[in-house]
Amino acid sequence: MISSPPDGYTLLLTSTANAINASFDPTLPFDFAKSIAPVAGVARIPLVLVVNNDLPAHGVAEFIAYAKANPGKLSIASSGIGTSLHLSGELFKAMAGVQFTHVPYRGSAPGLTDVMSGQVQGMFDNVTSSFELVRAGKLRALGVTTHERSEILPDVPPISDALPGYETSSFYGVGAPRDTPREIVDLLNREINAALTDPAIKQHIGELGALPITGNSAEFRTMLAAETERWRKVVEMSGVKKE
């Protein structure tokens, strides 16, 4: 995409992975922030800490207490090393002062399956892929990673209620090649924002547990910079880098 013509016909679906990889992957041959023209945000997705139903913890405070009382006995799944799911767990460990073993999987589904079976005890996962399992009683949700509750899991409190200052989420947006003319960027931004206010699209996004990200391209640029800096700090704190 970076070398594509800046004509508005080739776009990139940006995500949390781009913000993380800016510091997680030292082998990247480009500077993500300088290589694209931010166009518009699309959606922000809260994560949720879910655990096996047999774990004797029914809230974040109880989970922290259990982890401290049982050092080395907890295993936490993720969708892979360096993902927002993995690093959300690393941030939680550091802020809560607990230890657990990270078990990376190739995607959320196998990780969630092993949490349900008790092979691992918990997982930080996007609400979009886990809320149905929580609603069905197959997993227990302890807390969401955003400061606000999720509309699809309204009874699950924010983790920050028990761990002040904790916050993470996933996001998606749209970028274009760096030299895309301003008028094209503005046109694309207007159309994307208009789509996000369409009642049917807005309803579908909400049903997935996501929140629309609206605003102009400058606001999205600011958001990308803030997310990149947020995850840079988490990557540095965790000490995890791509080998």
Coordinates of C-alpha atoms in Angstrom, one line a residue:
M1 CA 0.0 0.0 0.0
I2 CA 2.8 2.4 0.8
S3 CA 4.1 2.3 -2.7
S4 CA 0.7 2.5 -4.3
P5 CA -0.5 5.5 -6.3
P6 CA -1.9 8.2 -4.0
D7 CA -5.2 8.4 -5.9
G8 CA -7.7 7.3 -3.3
Y9 CA -8.3 3.9 -4.9
T10 CA -5.9 1.9 -2.7
L11 CA -6.6 2.1 1.0
L12 CA -5.4 0.4 4.2
L13 CA -7.5 -0.9 7.0
T14 CA -5.4 0.2 9.9
S15 CA -5.6 -1.5 13.3
T16 CA -4.1 -1.8 16.7
A17 CA -1.5 -4.1 15.2
N18 CA -0.1 -1.2 13.2
A19 CA 0.2 0.9 16.4
I20 CA 1.9 -2.0 18.3
N21 CA 4.3 -3.0 15.5
A22 CA 5.8 0.5 15.4
S23 CA 7.7 -0.4 18.5
F24 CA 7.3 -4.2 18.8
D25 CA 8.8 -5.1 15.4
P26 CA 12.3 -3.4 15.0
T27 CA 12.6 -5.0 11.5
L28 CA 9.9 -2.9 9.9
P29 CA 11.4 -1.3 6.8
F30 CA 9.1 1.8 7.2
D31 CA 7.8 4.3 9.7
F32 CA 4.1 3.6 9.8
A33 CA 3.1 7.0 11.1
K34 CA 5.0 8.8 8.3
S35 CA 4.1 6.3 5.6
I36 CA 0.3 6.8 5.5
A37 CA -2.2 9.6 5.2
P38 CA -4.7 9.0 8.1
V39 CA -8.2 9.1 6.6
A40 CA -10.8 8.1 9.2
G41 CA -11.5 6.0 12.2
V42 CA -14.0 3.1 12.0
A43 CA -14.5 1.4 15.3
R44 CA -13.1 0.9 18.8
I45 CA -13.5 -2.5 20.5
P46 CA -13.2 -3.1 24.2
L47 CA -11.4 -6.2 25.5
V48 CA -12.8 -8.4 28.3
L49 CA -11.0 -10.5 30.9
V50 CA -12.7 -13.9 30.8
V51 CA -11.9 -16.9 33.0
N52 CA -12.9 -20.6 33.3
N53 CA -16.1 -21.0 35.3
D54 CA -14.3 -23.2 37.8
L55 CA -11.8 -20.5 38.8
P56 CA -12.7 -19.2 42.3
A57 CA -12.7 -15.6 41.3
H58 CA -15.9 -13.6 40.4
G59 CA -14.4 -10.2 40.0
V60 CA -11.1 -8.5 39.1
A61 CA -10.1 -7.9 42.8
E62 CA -10.7 -11.6 43.6
F63 CA -8.7 -12.6 40.5
I64 CA -5.8 -10.4 41.6
A65 CA -6.0 -11.8 45.1
Y66 CA -6.1 -15.4 43.8
A67 CA -3.1 -14.8 41.5
K68 CA -1.1 -13.4 44.3
A69 CA -2.0 -16.3 46.6
N70 CA -1.2 -18.8 43.9
P71 CA 2.0 -17.6 42.1
G72 CA 2.8 -19.5 38.9
K73 CA -0.5 -21.4 38.8
L74 CA -2.4 -19.2 36.4
S75 CA -2.1 -19.4 32.6
I76 CA -3.5 -16.7 30.4
A77 CA -4.2 -17.3 26.7
S78 CA -3.8 -14.8 23.9
S79 CA -4.2 -14.7 20.1
G80 CA -0.4 -14.4 19.7
I81 CA 2.7 -12.7 20.9
G82 CA 2.7 -9.0 20.4
T83 CA -1.1 -8.7 19.9
S84 CA -3.3 -6.3 21.9
L85 CA -4.7 -9.3 23.7
H86 CA -1.2 -10.4 24.8
L87 CA 0.0 -6.9 25.8
S88 CA -3.2 -6.1 27.6
G89 CA -2.3 -9.1 29.9
E90 CA 1.3 -7.9 30.3
L91 CA 0.0 -4.4 31.3
F92 CA -2.4 -6.0 33.8
K93 CA 0.4 -8.1 35.3
A94 CA 2.6 -5.1 35.8
M95 CA -0.1 -2.8 37.2
A96 CA -1.6 -5.5 39.5
G97 CA 1.8 -6.9 40.6
V98 CA 0.9 -10.5 39.7
Q99 CA 2.4 -13.3 37.7
F100 CA 0.9 -15.7 35.2
T101 CA 2.1 -17.8 32.3
H102 CA 1.3 -16.4 28.9
V103 CA 0.1 -19.1 26.4
P104 CA 0.0 -17.7 22.8
Y105 CA -2.4 -19.3 20.3
R106 CA -3.0 -18.7 16.6
G107 CA -6.2 -16.7 17.0
S108 CA -8.8 -16.2 19.7
A109 CA -10.9 -19.2 19.0
P110 CA -8.5 -21.9 20.1
G111 CA -7.5 -19.9 23.2
L112 CA -11.1 -19.4 24.2
T113 CA -11.7 -23.2 23.7
D114 CA -8.9 -24.0 26.1
V115 CA -10.2 -21.5 28.6
M116 CA -13.6 -23.2 28.6
S117 CA -12.0 -26.6 29.0
G118 CA -9.7 -25.5 31.8
Q119 CA -6.5 -26.0 29.9
V120 CA -5.7 -22.4 30.7
Q121 CA -7.5 -20.3 33.3
G122 CA -8.2 -17.0 31.5
M123 CA -7.8 -14.7 28.5
F124 CA -8.0 -11.1 27.5
D125 CA -10.2 -11.1 24.4
N126 CA -12.1 -8.7 22.2
V127 CA -15.7 -8.5 23.3
T128 CA -16.7 -9.2 19.7
S129 CA -15.5 -12.8 19.8
S130 CA -16.3 -13.7 23.4
F131 CA -19.5 -12.0 24.4
E132 CA -21.7 -14.8 23.1
L133 CA -19.8 -17.4 25.2
V134 CA -20.2 -15.1 28.3
R135 CA -23.9 -14.8 27.6
A136 CA -24.2 -18.5 27.2
G137 CA -22.5 -19.1 30.6
K138 CA -19.6 -20.9 29.0
L139 CA -17.1 -18.3 30.3
R140 CA -17.1 -15.9 33.2
A141 CA -16.4 -12.2 32.4
L142 CA -14.6 -10.4 35.2
G143 CA -14.0 -6.9 33.7
V144 CA -13.8 -4.9 30.5
T145 CA -10.6 -3.0 29.6
T146 CA -12.2 0.3 28.8
H147 CA -13.3 2.9 31.4
E148 CA -16.9 2.6 30.2
R149 CA -19.0 -0.6 30.4
S150 CA -19.8 -2.4 27.1
E151 CA -23.4 -2.2 25.9
I152 CA -23.4 -5.9 25.1
L153 CA -22.0 -6.9 28.5
P154 CA -23.6 -4.2 30.7
D155 CA -23.2 -6.2 33.9
V156 CA -19.4 -6.5 33.6
P157 CA -17.6 -3.6 35.3
P158 CA -14.4 -1.9 34.0
I159 CA -11.2 -3.4 35.2
S160 CA -10.2 0.1 36.2
D161 CA -12.7 0.0 39.0
A162 CA -10.4 -2.5 40.8
L163 CA -7.2 -1.4 39.1
P164 CA -7.2 2.3 38.7
G165 CA -5.6 3.7 35.5
Y166 CA -5.9 0.4 33.6
E167 CA -7.2 0.8 30.0
T168 CA -6.7 -0.8 26.7
S169 CA -8.8 -1.5 23.6
S170 CA -8.5 -2.5 19.9
F171 CA -9.4 -0.2 17.0
Y172 CA -9.8 -0.1 13.3
G173 CA -9.5 2.8 10.8
V174 CA -8.6 3.7 7.2
G175 CA -5.4 5.1 5.8
A176 CA -4.2 6.0 2.3
P177 CA -0.8 6.4 0.7
R178 CA 1.2 9.2 2.2
D179 CA 1.0 11.7 -0.6
T180 CA -2.8 11.3 -1.3
P181 CA -4.2 14.8 -2.0
R182 CA -6.1 16.6 0.8
E183 CA -9.3 16.8 -1.2
I184 CA -9.3 13.0 -1.7
V185 CA -8.6 12.4 2.0
D186 CA -11.4 14.8 3.0
L187 CA -13.9 13.2 0.5
L188 CA -13.1 9.7 1.8
N189 CA -13.4 10.9 5.4
R190 CA -16.8 12.4 4.8
E191 CA -18.1 9.3 3.1
I192 CA -16.8 7.0 5.9
N193 CA -18.3 9.2 8.6
A194 CA -21.6 9.2 6.7
A195 CA -21.6 5.5 6.6
L196 CA -20.9 5.2 10.3
T197 CA -24.0 7.3 11.1
D198 CA -26.2 5.1 8.9
P199 CA -28.7 3.5 11.4
A200 CA -28.2 -0.1 10.0
I201 CA -24.4 0.1 10.1
K202 CA -24.5 1.8 13.5
Q203 CA -26.8 -0.9 14.8
H204 CA -24.6 -3.7 13.4
I205 CA -21.4 -2.2 14.9
G206 CA -23.2 -1.9 18.3
E207 CA -24.4 -5.5 18.1
L208 CA -20.7 -6.6 17.8
G209 CA -19.8 -4.7 20.9
A210 CA -17.8 -2.0 19.1
L211 CA -18.1 1.8 19.2
P212 CA -17.9 3.9 16.0
I213 CA -15.0 6.3 15.7
T214 CA -16.1 9.5 14.0
G215 CA -14.2 12.7 13.3
N216 CA -12.0 14.4 10.7
S217 CA -8.7 13.1 9.4
A218 CA -6.7 15.4 11.7
E219 CA -8.5 13.8 14.7
F220 CA -7.8 10.4 13.4
R221 CA -4.1 11.3 13.0
T222 CA -4.0 12.5 16.6
M223 CA -5.6 9.2 17.7
L224 CA -3.1 7.1 15.8
A225 CA -0.2 9.0 17.4
A226 CA -1.7 8.5 20.8
E227 CA -2.4 4.8 20.3
T228 CA 1.2 4.3 19.0
E229 CA 2.6 6.0 22.1
R230 CA 0.3 4.1 24.4
W231 CA 1.4 0.7 23.0
R232 CA 5.1 1.8 22.8
K233 CA 5.0 2.2 26.6
V234 CA 3.4 -1.2 27.1
V235 CA 5.9 -2.9 24.8
E236 CA 8.8 -1.3 26.6
M237 CA 7.3 -2.2 30.0
S238 CA 6.8 -5.8 29.0
G239 CA 10.2 -6.2 27.4
V240 CA 8.7 -8.2 24.6
K241 CA 10.1 -7.7 21.1
K242 CA 9.7 -9.6 17.8
E243 CA 12.7 -11.8 17.2

